[in-house]
Coordinates of C-alpha atoms in Angstrom, one line a residue:
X221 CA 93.5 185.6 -19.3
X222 CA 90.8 188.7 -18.9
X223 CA 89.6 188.7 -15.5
X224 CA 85.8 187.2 -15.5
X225 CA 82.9 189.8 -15.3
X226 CA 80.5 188.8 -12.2
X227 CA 77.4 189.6 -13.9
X228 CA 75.2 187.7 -10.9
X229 CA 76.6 188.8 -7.5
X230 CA 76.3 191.6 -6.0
X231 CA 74.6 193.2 -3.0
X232 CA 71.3 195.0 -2.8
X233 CA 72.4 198.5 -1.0
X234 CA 74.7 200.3 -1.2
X235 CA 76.0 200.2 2.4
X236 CA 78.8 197.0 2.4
X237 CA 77.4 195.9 5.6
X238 CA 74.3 196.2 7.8
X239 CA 73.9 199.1 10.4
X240 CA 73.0 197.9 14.1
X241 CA 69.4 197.8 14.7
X242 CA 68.6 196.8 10.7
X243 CA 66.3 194.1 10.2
X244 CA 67.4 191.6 7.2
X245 CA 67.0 188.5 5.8
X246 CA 69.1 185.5 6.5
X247 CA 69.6 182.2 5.2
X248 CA 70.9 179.3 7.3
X249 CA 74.0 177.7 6.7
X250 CA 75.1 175.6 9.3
X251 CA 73.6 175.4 13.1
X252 CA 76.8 174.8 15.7
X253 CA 76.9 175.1 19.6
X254 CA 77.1 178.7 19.5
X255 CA 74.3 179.1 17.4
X256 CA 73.4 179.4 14.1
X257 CA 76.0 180.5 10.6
X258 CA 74.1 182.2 8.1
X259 CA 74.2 184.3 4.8
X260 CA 73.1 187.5 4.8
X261 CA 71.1 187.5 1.3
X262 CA 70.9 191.1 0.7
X263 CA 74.5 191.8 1.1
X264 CA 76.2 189.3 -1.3
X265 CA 75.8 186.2 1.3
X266 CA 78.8 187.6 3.3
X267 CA 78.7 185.6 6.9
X268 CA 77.2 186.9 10.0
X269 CA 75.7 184.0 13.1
X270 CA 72.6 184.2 15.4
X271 CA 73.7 183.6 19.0
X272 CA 71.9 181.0 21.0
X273 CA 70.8 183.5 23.5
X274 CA 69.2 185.2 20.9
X275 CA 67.3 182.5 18.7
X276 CA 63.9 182.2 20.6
X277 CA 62.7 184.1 24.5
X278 CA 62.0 180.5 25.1
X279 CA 64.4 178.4 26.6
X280 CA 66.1 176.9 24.0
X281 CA 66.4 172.4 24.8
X282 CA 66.8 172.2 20.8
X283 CA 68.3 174.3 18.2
X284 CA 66.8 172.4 15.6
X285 CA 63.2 173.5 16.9
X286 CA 64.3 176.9 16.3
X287 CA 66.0 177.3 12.9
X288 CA 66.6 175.0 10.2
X289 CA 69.6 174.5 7.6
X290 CA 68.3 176.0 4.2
X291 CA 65.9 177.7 6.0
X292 CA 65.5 181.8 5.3
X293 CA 64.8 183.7 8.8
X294 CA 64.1 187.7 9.6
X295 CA 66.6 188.8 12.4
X296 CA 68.0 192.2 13.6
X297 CA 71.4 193.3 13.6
X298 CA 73.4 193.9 17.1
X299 CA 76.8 194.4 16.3
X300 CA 79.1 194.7 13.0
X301 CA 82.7 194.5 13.1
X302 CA 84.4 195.7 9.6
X303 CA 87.4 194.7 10.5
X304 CA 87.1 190.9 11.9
X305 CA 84.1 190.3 9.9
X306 CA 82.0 189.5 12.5
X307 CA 77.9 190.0 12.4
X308 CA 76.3 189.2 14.9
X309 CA 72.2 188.9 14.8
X310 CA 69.3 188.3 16.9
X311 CA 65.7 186.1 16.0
X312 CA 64.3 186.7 19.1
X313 CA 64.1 190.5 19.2
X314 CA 62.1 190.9 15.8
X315 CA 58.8 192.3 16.2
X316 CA 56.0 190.7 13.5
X317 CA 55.9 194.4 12.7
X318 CA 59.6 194.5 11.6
X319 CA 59.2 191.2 9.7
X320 CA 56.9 192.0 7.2
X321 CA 58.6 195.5 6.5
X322 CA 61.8 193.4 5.9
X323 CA 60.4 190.9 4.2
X324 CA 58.5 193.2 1.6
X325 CA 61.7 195.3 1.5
X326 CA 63.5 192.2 0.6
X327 CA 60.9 191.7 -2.0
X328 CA 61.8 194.8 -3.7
X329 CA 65.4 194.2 -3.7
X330 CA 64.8 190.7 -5.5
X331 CA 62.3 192.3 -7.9
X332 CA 65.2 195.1 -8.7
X333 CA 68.1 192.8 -8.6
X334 CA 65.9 190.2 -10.8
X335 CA 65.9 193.3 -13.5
X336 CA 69.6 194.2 -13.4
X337 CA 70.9 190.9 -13.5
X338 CA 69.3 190.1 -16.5
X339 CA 70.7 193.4 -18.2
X340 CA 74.4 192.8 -16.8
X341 CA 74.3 188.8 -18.6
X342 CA 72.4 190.1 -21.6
X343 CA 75.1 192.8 -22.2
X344 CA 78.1 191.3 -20.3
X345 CA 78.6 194.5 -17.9
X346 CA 79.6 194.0 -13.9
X347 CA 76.2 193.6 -12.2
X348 CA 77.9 196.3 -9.5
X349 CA 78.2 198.6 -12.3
X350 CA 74.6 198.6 -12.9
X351 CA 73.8 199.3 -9.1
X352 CA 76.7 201.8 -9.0
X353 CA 74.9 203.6 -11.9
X354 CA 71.2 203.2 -11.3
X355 CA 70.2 201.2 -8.8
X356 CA 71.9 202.9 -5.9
X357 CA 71.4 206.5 -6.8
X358 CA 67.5 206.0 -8.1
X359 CA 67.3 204.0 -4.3
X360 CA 69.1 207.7 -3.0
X361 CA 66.2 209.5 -4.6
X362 CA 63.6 207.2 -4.7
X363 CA 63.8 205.5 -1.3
X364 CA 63.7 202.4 -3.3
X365 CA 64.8 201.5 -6.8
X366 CA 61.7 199.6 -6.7
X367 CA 59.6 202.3 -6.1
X368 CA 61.9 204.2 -8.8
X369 CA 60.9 201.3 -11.4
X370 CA 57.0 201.4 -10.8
X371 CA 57.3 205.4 -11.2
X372 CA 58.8 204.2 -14.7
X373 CA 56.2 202.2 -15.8
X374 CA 54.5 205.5 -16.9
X375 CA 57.3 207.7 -16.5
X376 CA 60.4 206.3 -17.6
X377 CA 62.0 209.7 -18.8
X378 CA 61.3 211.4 -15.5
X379 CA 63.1 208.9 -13.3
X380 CA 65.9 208.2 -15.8
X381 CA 66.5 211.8 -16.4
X382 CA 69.6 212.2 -13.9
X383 CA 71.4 208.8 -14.3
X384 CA 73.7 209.5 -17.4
X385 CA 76.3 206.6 -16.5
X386 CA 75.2 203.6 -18.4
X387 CA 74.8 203.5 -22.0
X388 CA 71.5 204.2 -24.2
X389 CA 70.8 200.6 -25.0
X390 CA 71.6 199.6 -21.6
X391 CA 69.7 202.3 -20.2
X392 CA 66.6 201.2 -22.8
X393 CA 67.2 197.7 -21.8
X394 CA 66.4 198.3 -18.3
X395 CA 63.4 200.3 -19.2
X396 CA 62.6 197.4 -21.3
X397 CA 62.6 194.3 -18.5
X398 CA 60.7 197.1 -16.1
X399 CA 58.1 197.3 -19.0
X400 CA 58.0 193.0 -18.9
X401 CA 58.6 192.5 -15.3
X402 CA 56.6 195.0 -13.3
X403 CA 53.8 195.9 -15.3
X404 CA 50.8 194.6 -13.3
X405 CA 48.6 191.9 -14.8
X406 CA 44.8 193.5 -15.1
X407 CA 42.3 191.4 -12.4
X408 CA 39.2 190.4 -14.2
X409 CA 36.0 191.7 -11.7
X410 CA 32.4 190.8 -12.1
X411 CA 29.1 191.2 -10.7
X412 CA 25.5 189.8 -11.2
X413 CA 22.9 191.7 -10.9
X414 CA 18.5 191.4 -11.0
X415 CA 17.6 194.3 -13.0
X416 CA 13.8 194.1 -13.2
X417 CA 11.0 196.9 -13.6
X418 CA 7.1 195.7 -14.6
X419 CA 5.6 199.8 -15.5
X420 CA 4.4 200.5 -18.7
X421 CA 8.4 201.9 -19.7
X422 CA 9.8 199.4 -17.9
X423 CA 12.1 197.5 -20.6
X424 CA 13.5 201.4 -21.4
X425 CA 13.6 202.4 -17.5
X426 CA 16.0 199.2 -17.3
X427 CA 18.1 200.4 -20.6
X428 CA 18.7 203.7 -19.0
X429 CA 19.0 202.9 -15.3
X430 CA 22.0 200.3 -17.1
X431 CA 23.9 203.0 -19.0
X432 CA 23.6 205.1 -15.9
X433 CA 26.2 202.7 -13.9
X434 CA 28.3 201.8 -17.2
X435 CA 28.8 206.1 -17.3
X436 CA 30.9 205.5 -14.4
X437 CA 33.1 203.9 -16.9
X438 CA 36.6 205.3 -17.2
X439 CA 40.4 204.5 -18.6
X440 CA 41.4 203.3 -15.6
X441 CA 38.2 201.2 -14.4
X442 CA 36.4 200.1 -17.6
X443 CA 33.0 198.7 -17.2
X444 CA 30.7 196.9 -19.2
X445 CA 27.5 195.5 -18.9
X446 CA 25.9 193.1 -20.8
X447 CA 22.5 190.7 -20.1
X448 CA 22.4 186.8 -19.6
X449 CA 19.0 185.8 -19.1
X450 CA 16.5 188.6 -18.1
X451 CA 16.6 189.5 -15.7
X452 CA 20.1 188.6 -14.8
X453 CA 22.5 191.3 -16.4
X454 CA 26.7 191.1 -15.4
X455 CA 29.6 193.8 -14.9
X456 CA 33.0 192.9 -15.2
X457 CA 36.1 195.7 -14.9
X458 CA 39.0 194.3 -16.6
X459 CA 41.5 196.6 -14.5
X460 CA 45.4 196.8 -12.4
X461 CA 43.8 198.6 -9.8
X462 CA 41.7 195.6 -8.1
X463 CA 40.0 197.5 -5.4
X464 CA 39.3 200.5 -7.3
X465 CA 37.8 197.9 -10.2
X466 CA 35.5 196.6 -6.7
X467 CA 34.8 200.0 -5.3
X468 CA 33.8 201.3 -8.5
X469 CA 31.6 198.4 -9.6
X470 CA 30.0 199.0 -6.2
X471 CA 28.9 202.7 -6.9
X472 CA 27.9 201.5 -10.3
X473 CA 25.4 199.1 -8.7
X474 CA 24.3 202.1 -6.4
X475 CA 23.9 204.2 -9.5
X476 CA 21.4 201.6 -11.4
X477 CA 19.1 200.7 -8.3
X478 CA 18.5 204.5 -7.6
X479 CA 17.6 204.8 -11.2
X480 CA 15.4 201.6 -11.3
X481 CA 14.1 202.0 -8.4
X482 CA 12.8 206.1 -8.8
X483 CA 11.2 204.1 -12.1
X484 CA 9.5 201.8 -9.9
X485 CA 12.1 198.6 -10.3
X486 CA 14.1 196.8 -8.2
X487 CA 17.5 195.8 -7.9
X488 CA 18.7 192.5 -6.6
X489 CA 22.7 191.7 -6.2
X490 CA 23.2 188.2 -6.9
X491 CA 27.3 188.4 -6.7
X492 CA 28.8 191.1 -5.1
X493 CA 32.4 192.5 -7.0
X494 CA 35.1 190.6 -6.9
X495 CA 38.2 189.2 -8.8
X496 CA 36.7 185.9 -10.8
X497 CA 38.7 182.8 -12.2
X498 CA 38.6 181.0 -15.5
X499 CA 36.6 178.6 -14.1
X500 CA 33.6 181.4 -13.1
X501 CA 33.8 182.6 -16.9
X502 CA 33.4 179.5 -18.2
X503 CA 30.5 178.9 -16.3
X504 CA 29.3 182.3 -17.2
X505 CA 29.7 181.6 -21.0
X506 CA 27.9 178.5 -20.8
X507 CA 24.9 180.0 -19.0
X508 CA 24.9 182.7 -21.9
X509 CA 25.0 180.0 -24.5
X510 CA 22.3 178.2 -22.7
X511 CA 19.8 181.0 -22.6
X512 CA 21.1 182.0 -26.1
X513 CA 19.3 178.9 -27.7
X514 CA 16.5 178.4 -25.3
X515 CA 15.6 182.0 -25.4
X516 CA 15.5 184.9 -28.3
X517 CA 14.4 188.4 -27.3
X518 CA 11.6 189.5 -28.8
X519 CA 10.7 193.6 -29.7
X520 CA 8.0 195.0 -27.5
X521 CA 7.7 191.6 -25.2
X522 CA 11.3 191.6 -23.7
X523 CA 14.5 193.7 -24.0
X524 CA 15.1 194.8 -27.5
X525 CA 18.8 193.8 -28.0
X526 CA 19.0 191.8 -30.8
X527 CA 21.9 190.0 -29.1
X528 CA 22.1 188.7 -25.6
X529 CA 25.5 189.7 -25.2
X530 CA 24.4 193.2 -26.0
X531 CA 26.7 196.1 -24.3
X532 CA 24.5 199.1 -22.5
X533 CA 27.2 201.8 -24.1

């Protein structure tokens, strides 16, 4: 009988076992007088324990206030013997500075190893294979093989361009499940906004002071602009990049009340940027709909745009 491919198991780095002073991620197994068992999850659950001494700087009446069964835990590792098998690990010295570089480290590692597990079952390959072939020496270049895969969102030729061991279509799997996996999802952001201006150009001076901020529109940070109910106008940024969708929407606000206001309007921020739910567009859409049928924009009286919804491009 052919030996069975372990397409699921495998460690993270390359490294079989932890250096002394690393800072990784254990699950607990079992909690005995000596201290705690656990699995070290980023090197293929081999076994390693937290001493008592070294669970809390507290003195310790119960362990069970300390750790629990099931339980995953940051620690640091003191010492490593190869030969015996022995890891032992500390709680207690872990700054809240190493945890979350650990944790987001381990976040990586599970985003990464999500990727080339799925590839190994898909195509039946040894899951170590995968990491022998790309993930360990795009981590050698890269830092990370995370960081390697976000680069190949956009660049996929450029950071695959060394590893020649796997085959095309695993190779073009992989870039596949990066395409699926990592991509961002956009963040809708919106403001409201008062536009209003009462001088003899005022419904034009409005018009243009609008297309002014929507000109800061780019690929990255779209922008549109449409009206509600004059004088309440919106901007929403449909956008990955979150906080440059904010910042921008911020300068673009900055941009229309200089305009308005050199024309002798004012500018009144009703809602600053900032990521919006379902929920808010729905309320949104309903207002619209509202002031859709109670009001209809007449030429020379109000603004001229023949459709509430109108976009200031």
């Amino acid at each position: 009988m052919s030996e069975e491919i372990n397409t699921s198991h495998c460690r993270f780095y390359e490294n079989k076992y932890p250096e002394i002073d690393d800072v990784v991620i254990v699950n607990i197994k079992e909690i005995a007088d000596m201290g705690a068992y656990v699995k070290l999850l980023e090197y293929d659950d081999i076994e390693g324990m937290i001493l008592l001494s070294e669970l809390s700087r507290r003195r310790i009446r119960s362990i069970q206030k300390h750790v629990k069964v099931g339980k995953n835990e940051v620690v640091v590792v003191m010492r490593v013997d190869t030969d015996k098998g022995y890891i032992d690990l500390s709680k207690r010295r872990v700054s809240p500075e190493d945890a979350a570089k650990a944790e987001e480290k381990y976040n990586k590692s599970k985003a990464v190893h999500s990727i080339l597990r799925h590839v190994a079952e898909k195509h039946k390959v040894p899951l170590k294979t995968l990491y022998e072939t790309i993930g360990w020496p795009l981590s050698r270049k890269y830092g990370h093989a995370y960081d390697a895969f976000k680069i190949a969102i956009t660049s996929p030729d450029t950071v695959f361009e060394d590893i020649t061991g796997p085959s095309p279509v695993i190779l073009e799997e992989v870039k596949t499940q990066i395409g699926r996996k990592l991509t961002p999802n956009p963040t809708k952001i919106r403001a409201d906004i008062a536009v209003s201006c009462f001088s003899y150009e005022g419904v034009e001076a409005v018009k243009a002071a609008l297309k002014a901020g929507e000109a800061l529109n780019s690929e990255q940070v779209p922008i549109q602009i449409k009206l509600v109910a004059a004088p309440l106008f919106v901007l929403t940024s449909l956008s990955v990049h979150k906080q440059k969708a904010i910042e921008t929407l911020n300068e673009a606000i900055e941009v229309i009340k200089t305009n308005i206001e050199a024309a002798g309007g004012t500018l009144e921020v009703k809602m600053a940027p900032k990521a919006v739910t379902e929920n808010d567009d729905a309320e949104l859409a309903k207002l619209m709909e509202k002031s859709e049928a109670e009001t209809r924009m007449v030429s020379g009286d109000e603004y001229d745009s023949g459709d509430d919804n109108e976009d200031f491009n």
